[in-house]
Coordinates of C-alpha atoms and ligand atoms in Angstrom, one line a residue:
Chain A
M84 CA -21.5 18.4 4.3
A85 CA -19.8 21.2 6.1
K86 CA -17.2 23.2 4.2
T87 CA -13.7 23.7 5.5
A88 CA -12.0 27.1 5.7
L89 CA -8.7 27.2 3.8
Q90 CA -6.1 30.0 3.8
F91 CA -2.9 30.1 1.7
R92 CA -0.7 32.4 -0.3
H93 CA -1.7 32.6 -3.9
N94 CA 0.9 34.3 -6.1
G95 CA 2.1 36.3 -3.1
R96 CA -1.3 37.3 -1.9
D97 CA -3.2 35.8 1.1
V98 CA -6.4 34.2 0.1
A99 CA -9.2 32.5 2.2
I100 CA -11.8 30.2 0.7
F101 CA -14.3 27.5 1.8
V102 CA -13.8 24.1 0.2
D103 CA -15.8 20.9 0.1
G104 CA -13.9 17.8 1.5
G105 CA -12.0 16.0 -1.2
V106 CA -11.8 19.0 -3.6
N107 CA -8.6 19.2 -5.6
L108 CA -6.4 22.4 -5.7
L109 CA -7.0 22.8 -9.5
L110 CA -10.8 23.2 -8.9
A111 CA -10.2 25.5 -5.9
L112 CA -7.9 27.7 -8.0
R113 CA -10.2 27.9 -11.0
E114 CA -13.6 28.0 -9.5
L115 CA -13.2 29.5 -6.1
I116 CA -10.2 31.9 -6.6
G117 CA -10.9 32.6 -10.3
D118 CA -7.3 31.9 -11.5
M119 CA -7.9 30.2 -14.9
T120 CA -4.2 29.8 -15.7
P121 CA -3.8 26.2 -14.5
K122 CA -5.7 24.0 -17.0
F123 CA -7.7 20.9 -16.6
G124 CA -6.4 18.3 -19.1
C125 CA -7.0 14.9 -17.5
G126 CA -7.5 15.1 -13.8
Q127 CA -5.3 12.0 -13.5
G128 CA -1.8 13.3 -13.3
G129 CA -1.0 12.3 -16.8
C130 CA -0.8 15.6 -18.7
G131 CA 0.8 18.3 -16.5
A132 CA -1.5 21.1 -17.8
C133 CA -2.5 21.8 -14.2
S134 CA 1.1 22.2 -12.9
V135 CA 1.7 24.7 -10.2
L136 CA 4.5 25.5 -7.7
I137 CA 3.8 24.7 -4.0
D138 CA 6.5 26.3 -1.8
G139 CA 8.6 26.4 -5.0
E140 CA 8.2 22.7 -5.9
L141 CA 6.4 21.5 -9.0
H142 CA 3.1 19.8 -8.2
L143 CA 0.1 18.6 -10.1
S144 CA -2.8 20.7 -8.7
C145 CA -5.4 18.1 -9.9
L146 CA -3.9 15.5 -7.6
T147 CA -3.4 17.9 -4.7
L148 CA -6.0 17.8 -2.0
A149 CA -6.9 21.5 -1.6
E150 CA -6.7 21.4 2.2
T151 CA -3.0 20.3 2.1
V152 CA -1.9 23.7 0.9
A153 CA -3.1 25.5 4.1
G154 CA -0.5 28.0 5.1
R155 CA 1.7 27.3 2.1
S156 CA 2.6 29.3 -1.0
V157 CA 1.0 28.4 -4.3
E158 CA 2.3 29.9 -7.5
T159 CA 0.5 29.7 -10.8
L160 CA 1.3 31.0 -14.3
E161 CA -0.7 34.2 -13.3
S162 CA 2.4 35.1 -11.1
M163 CA 4.4 35.7 -14.3
K164 CA 2.0 38.5 -15.3
D165 CA 3.6 41.9 -15.2
G166 CA 1.4 44.3 -17.2
P167 CA 2.4 44.4 -20.8
N168 CA 5.9 42.9 -20.0
L169 CA 6.5 39.2 -20.8
H170 CA 8.4 37.1 -18.4
P171 CA 11.7 35.9 -20.0
L172 CA 10.2 32.4 -20.3
Q173 CA 7.1 33.7 -21.9
R174 CA 9.2 35.7 -24.4
A175 CA 11.3 32.7 -25.2
F176 CA 8.2 30.6 -25.8
A177 CA 6.8 33.2 -28.2
D178 CA 10.1 33.7 -30.0
N179 CA 10.7 29.9 -30.4
F180 CA 7.1 29.1 -31.5
A181 CA 6.8 26.9 -28.4
A182 CA 3.0 27.4 -28.2
Q183 CA 0.5 26.3 -30.9
C184 CA -2.9 25.6 -29.4
G185 CA -1.4 26.8 -26.1
Y186 CA -3.3 24.3 -23.8
C187 CA -0.1 22.8 -22.4
T188 CA 1.7 26.1 -22.2
P189 CA 0.8 27.1 -18.6
G190 CA 2.0 23.7 -17.3
M191 CA 5.1 23.8 -19.5
L192 CA 6.0 27.3 -18.2
M193 CA 5.6 26.2 -14.6
A194 CA 7.7 23.1 -15.1
A195 CA 10.3 25.3 -16.9
K196 CA 10.2 27.8 -14.1
A197 CA 10.7 25.1 -11.4
L198 CA 13.7 23.9 -13.3
L199 CA 15.4 27.3 -13.9
D200 CA 14.7 28.5 -10.4
R201 CA 16.9 25.8 -9.0
N202 CA 19.2 25.2 -12.0
P203 CA 19.6 28.3 -14.1
Q204 CA 21.9 26.7 -16.6
P205 CA 20.4 23.3 -17.4
S206 CA 21.6 20.9 -20.1
R207 CA 19.3 19.8 -22.9
A208 CA 18.8 16.5 -21.1
E209 CA 17.8 18.2 -17.9
V210 CA 15.2 20.3 -19.8
V211 CA 13.8 17.1 -21.3
E212 CA 13.6 15.5 -17.9
A213 CA 12.0 18.6 -16.3
I214 CA 9.1 18.7 -18.8
S215 CA 8.8 14.9 -19.0
G216 CA 5.5 15.0 -17.0
N217 CA 3.9 17.5 -19.4
I218 CA 2.2 16.4 -22.6
C219 CA 2.1 18.6 -25.7
R220 CA 0.0 17.3 -28.6
C221 CA 1.0 20.1 -31.0
T222 CA 4.7 21.1 -31.0
G223 CA 6.6 17.9 -31.0
Y224 CA 8.5 19.3 -27.9
E225 CA 11.6 20.5 -29.7
P226 CA 10.4 24.2 -29.8
I227 CA 9.6 24.0 -26.1
I228 CA 13.0 22.5 -25.2
N229 CA 14.7 25.2 -27.4
A230 CA 12.6 27.9 -25.7
V231 CA 13.7 26.9 -22.2
L232 CA 17.3 26.7 -23.2
A233 CA 16.9 30.2 -24.9
A234 CA 15.4 31.6 -21.7
S235 CA 18.3 30.2 -19.7
A236 CA 20.8 31.6 -22.1
S237 CA 19.2 35.1 -22.0
R238 CA 19.2 35.0 -18.2
A239 CA 22.9 34.2 -18.3
R240 CA 23.6 37.2 -20.7
A241 CA 21.5 39.6 -18.5
Chain B
M912 CA -19.3 13.5 -4.0
P913 CA -17.7 15.4 -1.1
V914 CA -15.7 13.3 1.4
T915 CA -14.8 13.9 5.0
V916 CA -11.1 14.8 5.6
K917 CA -9.7 14.0 9.0
T918 CA -6.2 15.1 10.0
F919 CA -4.7 13.6 13.1
A920 CA -1.6 14.7 15.1
S921 CA -0.3 11.2 16.0
T922 CA 0.2 8.0 14.0
S923 CA -1.7 6.0 16.6
E924 CA -4.8 8.1 16.0
V925 CA -4.4 7.7 12.3
A926 CA -4.1 3.9 12.7
A927 CA -7.2 3.8 14.9
A928 CA -9.2 5.8 12.3
L929 CA -8.1 3.6 9.5
S930 CA -8.8 0.3 11.3
S931 CA -12.3 1.4 12.4
D932 CA -13.7 2.6 9.1
R933 CA -13.5 0.5 5.9
S934 CA -14.4 3.5 3.7
A935 CA -11.5 5.5 5.1
R936 CA -8.4 5.9 2.9
Y937 CA -5.0 7.2 4.1
L938 CA -3.6 10.1 2.0
G939 CA 0.1 9.9 1.3
G940 CA 1.2 12.0 -1.6
G941 CA -2.2 11.6 -3.1
T942 CA -1.1 10.8 -6.6
L943 CA -3.3 7.7 -6.6
V944 CA -5.9 8.6 -4.0
M945 CA -6.8 11.9 -5.6
R946 CA -6.9 10.3 -9.0
A947 CA -9.5 7.9 -7.6
L948 CA -11.5 10.8 -6.0
N949 CA -11.4 12.7 -9.3
E950 CA -12.8 9.7 -11.1
G951 CA -15.7 9.5 -8.6
D952 CA -14.6 6.5 -6.6
I953 CA -17.5 6.1 -4.2
S954 CA -15.7 3.5 -2.0
I955 CA -13.9 6.4 -0.3
A956 CA -16.0 8.3 2.2
T957 CA -13.2 9.6 4.5
I958 CA -9.7 10.8 3.8
V959 CA -7.3 10.4 6.7
R960 CA -4.1 12.5 7.0
A961 CA -1.3 12.5 9.5
A962 CA 0.4 15.7 10.7
D963 CA 3.1 13.5 12.4
T964 CA 6.6 14.4 11.1
T965 CA 8.0 11.0 12.0
L966 CA 6.5 9.7 8.8
T967 CA 8.8 12.0 6.8
R968 CA 12.0 11.1 8.6
I969 CA 15.0 9.5 6.9
D970 CA 17.7 7.8 8.9
A971 CA 20.5 6.9 6.5
S972 CA 23.5 7.3 8.8
S973 CA 24.1 3.7 9.6
S974 CA 24.3 0.4 7.7
R975 CA 20.5 -0.1 8.2
V976 CA 18.5 2.6 6.4
V977 CA 15.1 3.7 7.7
I978 CA 12.8 5.7 5.4
G979 CA 9.5 7.1 6.7
A980 CA 6.4 6.1 4.7
G981 CA 5.7 9.8 3.9
V982 CA 9.2 10.4 2.3
T983 CA 8.9 11.5 -1.4
F984 CA 11.0 10.3 -4.2
A985 CA 12.4 13.8 -4.7
R986 CA 13.7 13.7 -1.1
I987 CA 15.4 10.3 -1.7
L988 CA 17.0 11.8 -4.8
A989 CA 18.3 14.7 -2.6
E990 CA 19.8 12.4 -0.1
R991 CA 23.4 11.5 -0.9
D992 CA 23.5 8.7 1.6
L993 CA 20.7 7.0 -0.3
A994 CA 22.5 6.8 -3.7
F995 CA 21.7 3.1 -4.1
L996 CA 18.0 4.0 -4.2
H997 CA 18.4 6.9 -6.7
A998 CA 17.9 4.8 -9.9
P999 CA 14.5 3.4 -8.7
A1000 CA 13.4 6.9 -7.4
R1001 CA 14.4 8.5 -10.7
S1002 CA 12.5 6.0 -12.7
I1003 CA 9.2 7.1 -11.3
G1004 CA 6.9 9.6 -13.0
G1005 CA 7.9 13.1 -14.0
P1006 CA 9.3 15.6 -11.6
A1007 CA 5.9 16.6 -10.1
V1008 CA 5.0 13.0 -9.4
R1009 CA 8.4 12.6 -7.7
N1010 CA 7.8 15.7 -5.6
M1011 CA 4.4 14.3 -4.5
G1012 CA 4.5 10.5 -4.5
T1013 CA 5.7 8.7 -1.4
V1014 CA 7.5 5.4 -0.5
G1015 CA 4.5 4.3 1.5
G1016 CA 2.0 4.9 -1.3
N1017 CA 4.3 3.0 -3.7
L1018 CA 3.8 -0.2 -1.6
F1019 CA 0.1 -0.1 -2.5
A1020 CA 0.5 1.0 -6.1
P1021 CA -1.1 -1.4 -8.7
V1022 CA 0.6 -2.5 -11.9
P1023 CA 2.1 -0.9 -13.9
Y1024 CA 3.3 1.1 -10.8
G1025 CA 5.2 0.1 -7.7
D1026 CA 8.7 0.4 -9.2
F1027 CA 10.3 1.6 -5.9
T1028 CA 8.7 -1.4 -4.2
V1029 CA 10.5 -3.8 -6.6
A1030 CA 13.8 -2.3 -5.4
L1031 CA 12.8 -2.7 -1.8
L1032 CA 11.7 -6.3 -2.4
A1033 CA 15.2 -7.2 -3.8
L1034 CA 16.7 -5.5 -0.7
D1035 CA 14.7 -7.7 1.7
A1036 CA 13.1 -4.6 3.3
V1037 CA 11.1 -4.7 6.4
V1038 CA 7.8 -2.8 6.5
S1039 CA 6.8 -1.3 9.8
V1040 CA 3.0 -1.1 10.1
H1041 CA 0.6 0.3 12.8
G1042 CA -2.6 -1.8 12.8
G1043 CA -5.5 -2.4 15.1
L1044 CA -3.2 -4.5 17.4
G1045 CA -0.3 -2.0 17.5
V1046 CA 3.0 -1.7 15.7
R1047 CA 4.7 -4.6 14.0
D1048 CA 7.4 -5.3 11.5
I1049 CA 6.6 -7.5 8.5
A1050 CA 9.0 -8.8 5.8
I1051 CA 8.2 -7.0 2.6
E1052 CA 7.5 -10.2 0.7
E1053 CA 4.9 -11.3 3.2
F1054 CA 3.5 -7.7 3.3
L1055 CA 3.0 -7.7 -0.5
Q1056 CA 1.5 -11.2 -0.6
S1057 CA -1.2 -10.1 1.9
R1058 CA -1.4 -6.5 0.7
E1059 CA -5.2 -6.4 0.5
R1060 CA -5.4 -7.1 4.2
H1061 CA -3.2 -4.2 5.0
G1062 CA -5.7 -1.7 3.6
G1063 CA -6.8 -0.7 7.1
T1064 CA -3.3 -0.2 8.6
L1065 CA -0.8 2.6 8.5
V1066 CA 2.6 2.0 7.2
L1067 CA 5.1 3.9 9.3
S1068 CA 8.4 3.2 7.5
V1069 CA 10.4 0.8 5.5
S1070 CA 14.0 -0.3 6.4
C1071 CA 16.7 -2.3 4.7
A1072 CA 20.4 -3.0 5.0
R1073 CA 22.6 -0.9 2.7
P1074 CA 24.1 -3.0 -0.1
A1075 CA 27.8 -3.8 0.5
S1076 CA 28.8 -2.0 -2.8
A1077 CA 27.3 -0.1 -5.7
D1078 CA 27.7 -3.2 -7.8
A1079 CA 25.8 -5.4 -5.4
F1080 CA 22.5 -3.8 -6.1
R1081 CA 21.2 -3.2 -9.6
Y1082 CA 17.9 -1.8 -11.0
R1083 CA 16.3 -1.4 -14.3
K1084 CA 12.9 -0.4 -15.5
I1085 CA 11.8 -1.1 -19.1
A1086 CA 9.2 1.3 -20.5
R1087 CA 8.1 2.3 -23.9
I1088 CA 7.8 6.0 -23.3
K1089 CA 11.1 7.8 -22.4
P1090 CA 12.1 9.3 -20.1
K1091 CA 8.8 8.7 -18.3
G1092 CA 6.4 5.8 -18.7
G1093 CA 4.6 2.9 -17.1
S1094 CA 6.7 -0.3 -16.6
I1095 CA 6.6 -3.2 -19.0
I1096 CA 8.9 -5.0 -16.6
T1097 CA 10.9 -3.7 -13.7
L1098 CA 13.9 -5.6 -12.4
A1099 CA 16.0 -5.3 -9.3
A1100 CA 18.9 -7.6 -8.2
H1101 CA 20.7 -7.7 -4.9
L1102 CA 23.8 -9.9 -5.2
P1103 CA 25.6 -10.2 -1.8
S1104 CA 28.8 -12.1 -2.2
G1105 CA 31.6 -13.6 -0.2
G1106 CA 34.8 -15.3 -1.4
G1107 CA 33.8 -14.5 -5.0
R1108 CA 30.5 -16.4 -4.7
I1109 CA 27.0 -15.0 -4.6
N1110 CA 25.3 -15.8 -1.3
G1111 CA 21.6 -14.9 -0.8
A1112 CA 20.8 -13.5 -4.3
R1113 CA 17.5 -11.6 -4.6
I1114 CA 15.9 -11.0 -7.9
A1115 CA 12.6 -8.9 -7.8
L1116 CA 10.3 -8.3 -10.7
G1117 CA 7.6 -5.7 -11.2
S1118 CA 4.6 -5.9 -13.6
M1119 CA 5.0 -9.7 -13.8
A1120 CA 2.2 -10.3 -11.3
P1121 CA -0.4 -8.2 -9.5
V1122 CA 2.3 -7.3 -6.9
P1123 CA 6.1 -7.3 -7.2
I1124 CA 7.4 -10.8 -6.9
R1125 CA 10.7 -12.6 -6.5
A1126 CA 12.1 -14.8 -9.3
K1127 CA 13.2 -17.6 -6.9
A1128 CA 14.4 -20.0 -9.6
A1129 CA 16.7 -17.4 -11.0
E1130 CA 18.0 -16.7 -7.4
R1131 CA 18.7 -20.4 -7.0
A1132 CA 20.6 -20.4 -10.3
L1133 CA 23.0 -17.7 -8.9
D1134 CA 23.5 -18.8 -5.3
G1135 CA 26.8 -20.4 -4.6
R1136 CA 28.2 -19.4 -8.0
S1137 CA 30.4 -16.6 -9.2
L1138 CA 28.7 -14.1 -11.5
D1139 CA 30.0 -15.5 -14.8
G1140 CA 28.4 -16.2 -18.2
T1141 CA 27.2 -19.6 -17.2
A1142 CA 25.5 -18.5 -14.0
I1143 CA 24.0 -15.5 -15.8
S1144 CA 22.6 -17.7 -18.6
A1145 CA 21.1 -20.1 -16.0
A1146 CA 19.4 -17.3 -14.2
A1147 CA 18.1 -15.7 -17.4
A1148 CA 16.7 -19.1 -18.5
A1149 CA 14.9 -19.6 -15.1
V1150 CA 13.6 -16.1 -14.5
T1151 CA 10.0 -16.7 -15.5
E1152 CA 9.7 -20.1 -13.9
G1153 CA 6.3 -20.3 -12.2
I1154 CA 5.5 -16.7 -13.3
S1155 CA 2.5 -15.9 -15.6
P1156 CA 2.3 -12.1 -16.2
A1157 CA -1.0 -10.7 -17.4
D1158 CA -1.7 -8.7 -20.5
N1159 CA -2.3 -4.9 -20.2
A1160 CA -2.3 -1.9 -22.4
L1161 CA 1.5 -1.6 -22.3
A1162 CA 2.5 -5.2 -23.2
S1163 CA 1.1 -8.7 -23.4
G1164 CA 2.0 -11.4 -20.8
W1165 CA 3.7 -13.3 -23.6
Y1166 CA 5.9 -10.4 -24.5
R1167 CA 6.8 -9.9 -20.8
R1168 CA 7.9 -13.5 -20.5
E1169 CA 9.9 -13.2 -23.7
I1170 CA 11.9 -10.2 -22.6
A1171 CA 12.4 -11.0 -18.9
G1172 CA 15.4 -13.2 -19.5
V1173 CA 16.9 -10.7 -22.0
H1174 CA 16.8 -7.9 -19.5
L1175 CA 17.9 -9.9 -16.5
R1176 CA 20.9 -11.0 -18.6
R1177 CA 21.7 -7.4 -19.4
L1178 CA 21.3 -6.3 -15.8
L1179 CA 23.5 -9.1 -14.4
S1180 CA 26.2 -8.6 -17.0
G1181 CA 26.2 -4.8 -16.6
Q1182 CA 25.2 -4.1 -20.2
E1183 CA 23.2 -1.0 -21.1
Ligands
LIG1450 C1 1.4 10.6 -14.0 C2 1.8 9.5 -13.0 C3 2.9 8.7 -13.2 C4 3.3 7.7 -12.3 N1 4.4 7.0 -12.6 C5 4.8 6.0 -11.8 C6 6.0 5.3 -12.0 O1 6.7 5.5 -13.0 N2 6.3 4.3 -11.1 C7 5.5 4.1 -10.0 O2 5.9 3.2 -9.3 N3 4.4 4.8 -9.8 C8 4.0 5.7 -10.6 N4 2.9 6.5 -10.3 C9 2.0 6.0 -9.3 C10 2.3 6.8 -7.9 O3 2.6 8.1 -8.1 C11 3.4 6.2 -7.1 O4 3.2 4.8 -7.0 C12 3.5 6.8 -5.7 O5 4.5 6.2 -5.0 C13 2.2 6.6 -4.9 O6 2.4 7.2 -3.7 P1 1.4 8.4 -3.1 O7 2.0 8.8 -1.8 O8 1.1 9.4 -4.0 O9 0.1 7.4 -2.8 P2 -1.3 7.9 -2.4 O10 -2.1 8.2 -3.6 O11 -1.3 8.8 -1.3 O12 -1.8 6.4 -1.8 C14 -1.9 5.3 -2.6 C15 -2.5 4.1 -1.8 O13 -1.6 3.8 -0.7 C16 -2.1 4.0 0.5 N5 -1.1 4.6 1.4 C17 -0.3 5.6 1.1 N6 0.6 5.8 2.1 C18 0.3 4.9 3.1 C19 0.7 4.6 4.4 N7 1.8 5.3 4.9 N8 0.1 3.6 5.1 C20 -0.9 2.9 4.6 N9 -1.4 3.1 3.4 C21 -0.8 4.1 2.6 C22 -3.3 5.0 0.3 O14 -4.3 4.8 1.3 C23 -3.8 4.5 -1.1 O15 -4.6 3.4 -1.0 C24 2.5 7.5 -11.2 C25 1.4 8.3 -11.0 C26 1.0 9.3 -11.9 C27 -0.2 10.1 -11.6
LIG1451 S1 -5.0 17.9 -15.3 FE1 -3.6 17.5 -13.8 S2 -2.1 16.3 -14.8 FE2 -3.7 16.5 -16.3
LIG1452 S1 0.8 23.7 -27.8 FE1 -1.0 22.5 -28.1 S2 -0.7 21.0 -26.6 FE2 1.1 22.0 -26.5

């Protein structure tokens, strides 16, 4: 079957790939672009490990038909990379022991970024709601919630 | 297995593509279609998409509200004029699912999903569909009862009258996992009233049958009465009449029947 040409912005950079019909964005990002930061957990929308931002909105890349992002902007955890400097959210996750095995962390960070980008001073309940589509099997969530609140507080101080 | 993806500019082209090919599936937000593809569902050979923006239109300016089938739950939550639909929209998935999932897709979502559709059923919504024979409006109850047959049609929009007051429309979803989880039972009640008496009560239930259904015995127990303790008790006692919910991983049918009256009582009496 013929492949389809697909162009979109990936972390601020224009990319062009050829995809098979029906391929999801997670697979396209990992296998065709080589961005390994979104994780495959379930492929069913249940875990949130594959979360990315599409035009600034939180989406599950495993449930996104790759072709639907044509001409749009896709942001993954890789966009937080800045040489040796940690993004304030990454720093807060490290300081608050919010990552143990780390498998959920890329999705959690994207969900947290989606929240703070539109609501820089969220309440605890808003943080809980924002990460409610992301499963963590290690931390019990409290350290993650504390980390997001700490990142928000450090932003307010800066 | 790769599938063919076809994108059409107009809804009539989409409707024609769907009605002429049984293996074609319309892609709304994709939260269920992509799940099926990821699981290797070989019944889907073609994915059909619409570039037509009429599907994502909301008209909430008058007493009759029209919501395009492609409108997401996040958009409903952002619309102040749709406040009466915020509780059902908020009860769905996590934020990413609400950014992706659409009102049209919810009409086809199997148990334990379809929460928004429960609200639309209580509101006597009308579903506008484009099938092989053109566009027609179908009452949502009829649409749901014959849902299998609508597989080859395109839903364009849903519409309903705005409830007279915030108190006249109530919604509640019971789930084990909070704040997000599949429904054990979902309840919506529309209680139009005149002269202190309920007239045309609608009680809709989700996860109590393969598609959202009305609890007609409970509706009859409320009609012509004021919403007092006696009427509420009568409705709660009648809510499962003629209804036999199935067992699933979230709850047994027996448990669903046991709790339906409890939650209807709480919903009608305004208790948390
Ligand atoms: C993690 C997770 C949590 C979820 N939680 C909930 C929940 O709490 N409550 C709930 O109700 N649902 C839930 N869902 C299910 C689903 O996201 C919603 O039901 C959503 O509304 C489906 O819409 P969609 O646009 O994504 O559907 P799609 O996947 O695009 O489509 C679903 C079906 O509807 C058909 N369809 C879609 N739009 C149209 C149209 N306009 N005309 C004709 N046919 C159409 C498709 O062909 C397909 O058969 C959840 C899903 C996931 C993955
Ligand atoms: S891999 Fe996408 S939600 Fe689990
Ligand atoms: S840190 Fe292991 S799943 Fe969250």
